Coordinates of N, CA and C and ligand atoms in Angstrom, one line a residue:
X1 N 209.9 91.9 118.6 CA 208.5 91.7 118.2 C 207.8 93.1 117.9
X2 N 206.9 93.0 117.0 CA 206.2 94.3 116.6 C 205.0 94.6 117.5
X3 N 204.7 95.9 117.7 CA 203.5 96.3 118.3 C 202.4 96.2 117.3
X4 N 201.3 95.5 117.7 CA 200.2 95.3 116.8 C 198.9 95.8 117.5
X5 N 197.9 95.9 116.6 CA 196.5 96.1 117.1 C 195.6 95.0 116.7
X6 N 194.7 94.6 117.5 CA 193.8 93.6 117.1 C 192.4 93.9 117.7
X7 N 191.3 93.3 117.0 CA 190.0 93.5 117.5 C 189.6 92.4 118.5
X8 N 189.1 92.7 119.6 CA 188.5 91.8 120.5 C 187.0 92.1 120.7
X9 N 186.2 91.1 120.7 CA 184.8 91.4 121.1 C 184.4 90.4 122.3
X10 N 183.9 91.0 123.3 CA 183.4 90.2 124.4 C 181.9 90.0 124.0
X11 N 181.6 88.8 123.8 CA 180.2 88.4 123.2 C 179.2 88.5 124.3
X12 N 177.9 88.5 123.9 CA 176.8 88.7 124.9 C 176.9 87.8 126.2
X13 N 177.4 86.6 126.0 CA 177.4 85.7 127.2 C 178.5 86.3 128.3
X14 N 179.4 87.0 127.8 CA 180.4 87.6 128.7 C 179.8 88.5 129.7
X15 N 179.0 89.4 129.2 CA 178.3 90.4 130.1 C 177.3 89.7 131.0
X16 N 176.5 88.7 130.4 CA 175.5 88.0 131.1 C 176.1 87.3 132.3
X17 N 177.4 86.8 132.2 CA 178.0 86.0 133.2 C 178.7 86.9 134.2
X18 N 178.8 88.2 133.9 CA 179.5 89.1 134.8 C 181.0 88.9 134.7
X19 N 181.5 88.6 133.5 CA 182.9 88.2 133.3 C 183.7 89.3 132.6
X20 N 183.1 90.4 132.2 CA 183.8 91.4 131.4 C 185.1 91.9 132.1
X21 N 184.9 92.2 133.4 CA 186.1 92.8 134.1 C 187.2 91.7 134.2
X22 N 186.8 90.5 134.5 CA 187.9 89.4 134.6 C 188.6 89.2 133.3
X23 N 187.8 89.3 132.2 CA 188.5 89.1 130.8 C 189.4 90.2 130.5
X24 N 188.9 91.4 130.7 CA 189.8 92.6 130.4 C 191.1 92.6 131.2
X25 N 190.9 92.1 132.5 CA 192.0 92.0 133.4 C 193.1 91.0 132.8
X26 N 192.7 90.0 132.2 CA 193.6 89.0 131.5 C 194.4 89.7 130.4
X27 N 193.7 90.5 129.6 CA 194.4 91.2 128.5 C 195.4 92.1 129.1
X28 N 195.0 92.9 130.1 CA 196.0 93.9 130.7 C 197.2 93.2 131.3
X29 N 196.9 92.0 132.0 CA 198.1 91.3 132.6 C 199.0 90.8 131.5
X30 N 198.5 90.5 130.3 CA 199.3 90.0 129.2 C 200.0 91.2 128.4
X31 N 199.8 92.4 128.9 CA 200.4 93.5 128.2 C 199.6 94.0 127.0
X32 N 198.3 93.6 126.9 CA 197.5 94.2 125.8 C 196.7 95.3 126.4
X33 N 196.9 96.5 125.8 CA 196.2 97.7 126.3 C 194.9 98.0 125.5
X34 N 193.8 98.1 126.2 CA 192.6 98.5 125.5 C 192.6 100.0 125.1
X35 N 192.9 100.2 123.8 CA 193.0 101.6 123.4 C 191.7 102.2 122.8
X36 N 190.7 101.3 122.7 CA 189.4 101.7 122.2 C 188.4 100.7 122.8
X37 N 187.4 101.2 123.5 CA 186.4 100.3 124.1 C 185.0 100.9 124.0
X38 N 184.0 100.1 123.6 CA 182.7 100.6 123.5 C 181.7 99.4 123.7
X39 N 180.7 99.7 124.5 CA 179.6 98.7 124.7 C 178.5 99.0 123.6
X40 N 178.1 98.0 122.9 CA 177.1 98.2 121.8 C 176.2 97.0 121.6
X41 N 175.0 97.3 121.4 CA 174.0 96.2 121.0 C 174.0 96.2 119.5
X42 N 174.6 95.2 118.9 CA 174.7 95.1 117.4 C 173.3 94.9 116.8
X43 N 173.2 95.6 115.6 CA 172.0 95.4 114.8 C 172.2 94.2 113.9
X44 N 171.2 93.7 113.3 CA 171.3 92.5 112.4 C 172.3 92.8 111.3
X45 N 172.2 94.0 110.7 CA 173.1 94.2 109.6 C 174.6 94.4 110.0
X46 N 174.8 94.9 111.2 CA 176.2 95.0 111.8 C 176.7 93.7 112.0
X47 N 175.9 92.8 112.6 CA 176.4 91.4 113.0 C 176.6 90.6 111.7
X48 N 175.7 90.7 110.7 CA 175.9 90.0 109.4 C 177.1 90.5 108.7
X49 N 177.3 91.8 108.7 CA 178.4 92.4 107.9 C 179.7 92.0 108.6
X50 N 179.8 92.0 109.9 CA 181.0 91.6 110.6 C 181.4 90.2 110.2
X51 N 180.4 89.3 110.2 CA 180.7 87.8 110.0 C 180.4 87.4 108.6
X52 N 180.5 88.4 107.6 CA 180.2 88.1 106.2 C 181.0 86.9 105.7
X53 N 182.2 86.7 106.1 CA 183.1 85.6 105.6 C 182.4 84.3 105.9
X54 N 181.6 84.2 106.9 CA 180.9 82.9 107.3 C 179.5 82.8 106.7
X55 N 179.1 83.6 105.8 CA 177.7 83.6 105.4 C 177.2 82.4 104.8
X56 N 178.1 81.6 104.2 CA 177.6 80.3 103.6 C 177.7 79.1 104.6
X57 N 178.2 79.4 105.8 CA 178.3 78.3 106.8 C 177.0 78.0 107.4
X58 N 176.7 76.7 107.8 CA 175.5 76.3 108.4 C 175.1 77.0 109.7
X59 N 176.2 77.5 110.4 CA 175.9 78.1 111.7 C 175.7 79.6 111.6
X60 N 175.7 80.2 110.4 CA 175.7 81.7 110.2 C 174.5 82.3 110.9
X61 N 173.3 81.8 110.7 CA 172.1 82.4 111.2 C 172.2 82.4 112.8
X62 N 172.5 81.3 113.3 CA 172.6 81.2 114.8 C 173.7 82.1 115.4
X63 N 174.8 82.2 114.6 CA 175.9 83.1 115.1 C 175.4 84.5 115.1
X64 N 174.7 85.0 114.0 CA 174.3 86.3 114.0 C 173.2 86.6 115.1
X65 N 172.3 85.7 115.3 CA 171.3 85.9 116.3 C 171.9 85.9 117.7
X66 N 172.9 85.0 117.9 CA 173.6 85.1 119.2 C 174.3 86.4 119.4
X67 N 174.9 86.9 118.4 CA 175.7 88.2 118.6 C 174.8 89.4 118.8
X68 N 173.5 89.2 118.5 CA 172.5 90.3 118.7 C 171.7 90.1 120.0
X69 N 172.0 89.0 120.7 CA 171.1 88.6 121.8 C 171.3 89.5 123.0
X70 N 172.3 90.3 123.0 CA 172.6 91.2 124.1 C 173.8 92.1 123.7
X71 N 174.1 93.1 124.6 CA 175.3 93.9 124.2 C 176.6 93.2 124.2
X72 N 177.5 93.7 123.3 CA 178.8 93.2 123.3 C 179.8 94.3 123.7
X73 N 181.0 94.0 124.1 CA 182.0 95.0 124.3 C 183.0 94.9 123.1
X74 N 183.1 96.0 122.4 CA 184.0 96.1 121.3 C 185.3 96.7 121.8
X75 N 186.4 96.1 121.5 CA 187.7 96.6 122.0 C 188.8 96.5 121.0
X76 N 189.6 97.5 120.9 CA 190.8 97.5 120.1 C 191.9 97.3 121.2
X77 N 192.7 96.2 121.0 CA 193.8 95.9 122.0 C 195.1 96.2 121.2
X78 N 196.0 96.8 122.0 CA 197.4 97.1 121.4 C 198.5 96.5 122.3
X79 N 199.5 95.9 121.6 CA 200.6 95.4 122.4 C 201.5 94.6 121.5
X80 N 202.6 94.1 122.1 CA 203.5 93.3 121.3 C 202.8 92.0 120.8
X81 N 202.9 91.7 119.5 CA 202.4 90.5 119.0 C 200.9 90.3 119.3
X82 N 200.1 91.4 119.3 CA 198.8 91.4 119.9 C 197.8 90.4 119.2
X83 N 198.0 90.2 117.9 CA 197.0 89.3 117.2 C 197.1 87.9 117.8
X84 N 198.3 87.3 117.7 CA 198.6 86.0 118.2 C 198.4 85.8 119.7
X85 N 198.8 86.9 120.4 CA 198.7 86.8 121.9 C 197.3 86.7 122.3
X86 N 196.4 87.5 121.6 CA 195.0 87.5 122.0 C 194.4 86.1 121.6
X87 N 194.8 85.5 120.5 CA 194.2 84.2 120.1 C 194.7 83.2 121.1
X88 N 195.9 83.3 121.7 CA 196.4 82.3 122.7 C 195.6 82.5 124.0
X89 N 195.3 83.7 124.4 CA 194.6 84.0 125.6 C 193.1 83.4 125.5
X90 N 192.6 83.5 124.2 CA 191.2 83.1 124.0 C 191.0 81.6 124.1
X91 N 191.9 80.8 123.5 CA 191.8 79.4 123.4 C 191.0 79.0 122.1
X92 N 190.9 77.7 121.9 CA 190.2 77.2 120.7 C 188.8 77.6 120.6
X93 N 188.3 77.6 119.4 CA 186.9 78.0 119.1 C 185.9 77.2 119.9
X94 N 186.1 75.9 120.0 CA 185.2 75.0 120.8 C 185.8 75.0 122.2
X95 N 185.1 75.5 123.2 CA 185.6 75.5 124.5 C 186.0 74.2 125.1
X96 N 185.4 73.1 124.6 CA 185.7 71.8 125.0 C 187.2 71.4 124.6
X97 N 187.6 72.1 123.5 CA 189.0 71.8 123.0 C 190.0 72.9 123.5
X98 N 189.5 73.9 124.2 CA 190.4 75.0 124.6 C 191.3 74.6 125.7
X99 N 192.6 75.0 125.6 CA 193.6 74.7 126.7 C 193.1 75.2 128.0
X100 N 193.4 74.5 129.1 CA 193.1 75.0 130.4 C 193.7 76.4 130.7
X101 N 192.9 77.2 131.4 CA 193.5 78.6 131.7 C 193.2 79.6 130.6
X102 N 192.7 79.1 129.5 CA 192.3 80.1 128.4 C 190.9 80.7 128.7
X103 N 190.6 81.8 128.1 CA 189.3 82.5 128.4 C 188.1 81.5 128.0
X104 N 188.2 80.9 126.9 CA 187.1 80.1 126.5 C 187.0 78.8 127.4
X105 N 188.1 78.3 127.8 CA 188.0 77.1 128.7 C 187.4 77.5 130.0
X106 N 187.7 78.7 130.5 CA 187.2 79.1 131.8 C 185.8 79.7 131.8
X107 N 185.4 80.3 130.7 CA 184.1 81.0 130.7 C 183.1 80.5 129.7
X108 N 183.5 79.9 128.6 CA 182.5 79.6 127.5 C 181.7 78.4 127.8
X109 N 180.5 78.4 127.4 CA 179.6 77.3 127.6 C 179.5 76.3 126.4
X110 N 179.6 76.9 125.2 CA 179.5 76.1 124.0 C 180.2 76.8 122.8
X111 N 180.3 76.1 121.7 CA 180.9 76.7 120.5 C 180.2 77.9 120.0
X112 N 178.9 77.9 120.3 CA 178.1 79.1 119.8 C 178.3 80.3 120.8
X113 N 178.1 80.0 122.1 CA 178.3 81.0 123.1 C 179.8 80.9 123.6
X114 N 180.7 81.3 122.8 CA 182.1 81.1 123.2 C 182.8 82.4 123.7
X115 N 182.1 83.3 124.2 CA 182.5 84.4 125.0 C 183.4 85.5 124.4
X116 N 184.3 85.1 123.5 CA 185.1 86.2 122.9 C 185.3 86.0 121.4
X117 N 185.5 87.1 120.7 CA 186.0 87.1 119.3 C 187.4 87.7 119.3
X118 N 188.3 87.2 118.4 CA 189.6 87.8 118.2 C 190.0 87.7 116.8
X119 N 190.6 88.8 116.2 CA 191.0 88.8 114.8 C 192.1 87.7 114.7
X120 N 192.1 87.0 113.5 CA 193.0 85.9 113.3 C 194.2 86.2 112.5
X121 N 194.3 87.4 112.0 CA 195.5 87.8 111.2 C 195.7 89.3 111.3
X122 N 196.9 89.8 111.0 CA 197.1 91.3 111.1 C 196.2 92.0 110.1
X123 N 196.1 91.4 108.9 CA 195.2 92.0 107.9 C 193.8 92.1 108.3
X124 N 193.3 91.0 108.8 CA 191.9 90.9 109.2 C 191.7 91.9 110.4
X125 N 192.7 92.0 111.3 CA 192.6 92.9 112.4 C 192.4 94.3 112.0
X126 N 193.2 94.7 111.0 CA 193.0 96.1 110.4 C 191.6 96.4 109.9
X127 N 191.1 95.4 109.2 CA 189.7 95.6 108.6 C 188.7 95.6 109.7
X128 N 188.8 94.6 110.7 CA 187.8 94.5 111.8 C 187.8 95.7 112.7
X129 N 189.0 96.3 113.0 CA 189.1 97.5 113.8 C 188.4 98.6 113.1
X130 N 188.7 98.7 111.8 CA 188.1 99.8 111.0 C 186.6 99.6 110.8
X131 N 186.1 98.4 110.9 CA 184.6 98.1 110.9 C 183.9 98.8 112.0
X132 N 184.5 98.8 113.2 CA 183.9 99.3 114.4 C 184.4 100.6 114.9
X133 N 185.6 101.0 114.6 CA 186.2 102.2 115.2 C 186.7 103.2 114.2
X134 N 186.5 104.5 114.4 CA 187.2 105.5 113.6 C 188.5 105.7 114.3
X135 N 189.5 106.1 113.5 CA 190.9 106.2 114.0 C 190.9 107.2 115.2
X136 N 190.0 108.2 115.2 CA 190.0 109.2 116.2 C 189.4 108.7 117.5
X137 N 188.8 107.5 117.5 CA 188.3 106.9 118.7 C 189.4 106.0 119.4
X138 N 190.5 105.9 118.8 CA 191.6 105.0 119.4 C 192.7 105.9 120.0
X139 N 193.1 105.5 121.2 CA 194.1 106.3 121.9 C 195.5 105.9 121.4
X140 N 196.3 107.0 121.1 CA 197.6 106.7 120.6 C 198.5 106.4 121.7
X141 N 198.5 105.1 122.1 CA 199.3 104.7 123.3 C 200.7 104.4 122.9
X142 N 201.7 104.9 123.6 CA 203.1 104.6 123.4 C 203.6 103.6 124.4
X143 N 204.1 102.5 124.0 CA 204.6 101.4 124.9 C 206.0 101.8 125.3
X144 N 206.2 101.6 126.6 CA 207.6 101.9 127.1 C 208.5 100.8 126.7
X145 N 209.8 101.2 126.4 CA 210.8 100.3 125.9 C 211.3 99.4 127.1
Ligands
IDP201 P1 187.0 81.9 115.9 O1 185.9 82.8 116.7 O2 187.7 81.0 116.9 O3 187.9 82.7 115.1 P2 185.6 81.1 113.5 O4 185.9 79.8 112.8 O5 186.1 82.4 112.9 O6 186.2 80.9 115.0 O7 184.1 81.1 113.7 C1 183.4 82.3 114.1 C2 182.4 82.0 115.2 O8 181.4 81.2 114.6 C3 183.0 81.2 116.3 O9 183.6 81.9 117.3 C4 181.7 80.4 116.8 O10 181.0 81.3 117.7 C5 180.9 80.2 115.6 N1 181.2 78.9 115.1 C6 182.3 78.4 114.4 N2 182.2 77.1 114.1 C7 181.0 76.7 114.5 C8 180.3 75.5 114.5 O11 180.8 74.5 114.0 N3 179.1 75.5 115.1 C9 178.5 76.6 115.7 N4 179.1 77.8 115.7 C10 180.4 77.9 115.2
MG202 MG1 187.5 83.8 113.4

């Protein structure tokens, strides 16, 4: 399997619940290394730009205001099969449909406040990482064979 990078965002409800450490711990236990981490309070244009693919969707406005409602933790995770592994750890978009033991099943309250974002493909991961991180802000981590 290939070493990949993916973007994870711990949404404002994660900090509010005091769940940031627990969630990062799940990534580390699954072999996903946080090679770039930043706490940031997103501006309207940053949140809108990040979710631009959803701008025609009925929930877009609510999604943007939720993402600005408090600080988020932006993270670049690196590891084997990182894109899919992160999506599996997250669980389904709607926490009511998320498998038991996933982050969203354990922490998320609703489809709006669903605790985490994760890139859904390798190509989107590259673009999303570049949206928030300069390459010099990412640690060149070498995984042991
Ligand atoms: P994902 O976060 O699991 O990749 P997407 O379909 O990419 O899900 O949607 C982006 C975000 O928009 C979701 O995480 C969720 O917060 C919000 N969202 C998606 N679908 C709905 C909906 O039907 N109602 C309200 N919010 C939604
Ligand atoms: Mg998505």
